[in-house]
């Protein structure tokens, strides 16, 4: 098992604590069956022999947890709806570009929720210069995300405001398909958070939620300065419910809400722009 844990850490920064041993073993057993390996040794041999580290990538895909849902942790979407997006959309209408990043987007519910929210706030949003970059290490979840097709039930029981956002979606054969206006706002790319980031511009908001929890302290800590450098001065960083920037004092971030962070040099919401 230590070989598997080593690969998980090296390739994806994932930590596999003892508490997850049974879960890891059962996922591994399923993977071994599907590639026809009868013993663990056979599987290790396959891992080392597979060309282009193909099986290592498949292993990471097996080990990652992809649970997600539309408008998950709805308080962040409330912050976006009330404090972040109205002013940004006014600027976008005047020609300013807006960039968002859903880092660890899994099957796409998170970036599509943001796209639906943008469109609910301004039906012209997909005509402005707005992009949501949605990235994940796992190509399998990305191909599901790109298909933009979900179970109809996955969008039930949402607060009133979001019900409106959902009117934009349509149903085909009992499933739910994101309309073009929503899809046009989102670009999916494969990206390992611990590798180089090819993006050049700065983001207005980064959602990296329920991803860092799978990384050890060292891999988490390495990301704070990178997120900070990728955010515009007035940007926002949203983490998952059990994730925290730690230690916050030296991170260059301040906490402004539940798992909600801004750069220390950001202006408080509602203050006028600086002259310089
Ligand atoms: C639990 S999902 C979170 C989805 C969404 N952000 C949410 O909160 O609902 C975690 C995602 O992180 C991705 N992930 C894990 N390690 C990663 C890494 N090193 N780089 C990029 N994505 C990673 C997994 O593939 C998985 O899809």
Coordinates of N, CA and C in Angstrom, one line a residue, residues 6 15-16 32 47 85 92 94 134 137 145 150 167 189 215 223 227 257 269 275-276:
X6 N 2.6 6.5 -2.2 CA 3.7 7.2 -2.7 C 3.3 7.8 -4.1
X15 N -3.1 12.7 -0.1 CA -2.7 11.9 1.1 C -3.7 10.8 1.4
X16 N -3.2 9.6 1.6 CA -4.1 8.5 1.9 C -4.0 8.0 3.3
X32 N -8.0 -3.3 -10.2 CA -7.2 -4.5 -10.6 C -8.0 -5.5 -11.4
X47 N 1.8 -1.0 -13.3 CA 2.0 0.4 -13.0 C 3.3 0.9 -13.5
X85 N -20.7 39.6 -7.6 CA -21.0 39.7 -9.0 C -21.7 41.0 -9.5
X92 N -18.4 44.5 -16.5 CA -18.3 43.7 -17.7 C -19.2 44.3 -18.8
X94 N -19.6 47.3 -19.3 CA -18.8 48.4 -19.9 C -17.6 47.9 -20.6
X134 N -12.6 25.9 -15.9 CA -12.9 24.8 -15.0 C -11.8 23.7 -15.2
X137 N -7.8 17.3 -12.4 CA -6.7 16.4 -12.8 C -7.3 15.2 -13.5
X145 N -18.2 16.4 -17.6 CA -18.5 17.8 -17.4 C -18.8 18.4 -18.8
X150 N -27.0 16.0 -17.2 CA -27.1 15.6 -15.8 C -28.5 14.9 -15.6
X167 N -34.4 27.9 -14.8 CA -35.3 28.0 -15.9 C -34.5 27.9 -17.2
X189 N -10.5 22.3 -18.8 CA -9.1 21.9 -19.1 C -8.6 21.0 -18.0
X215 N -5.2 16.9 0.3 CA -3.7 17.1 0.2 C -3.1 17.2 1.6
X223 N 0.2 26.0 -2.2 CA -0.8 26.6 -3.1 C -1.2 28.0 -2.7
X227 N -2.2 30.8 -5.4 CA -3.6 31.4 -5.5 C -3.5 32.9 -5.4
X257 N -15.4 35.8 5.4 CA -16.7 35.1 5.6 C -16.3 33.6 5.8
X269 N -15.6 45.7 0.5 CA -16.7 45.8 -0.4 C -17.4 47.1 -0.2
X275 N -7.6 56.2 -6.5 CA -7.3 57.1 -7.6 C -6.1 56.6 -8.4
X276 N -5.1 55.9 -7.7 CA -3.8 55.6 -8.4 C -4.0 54.4 -9.3

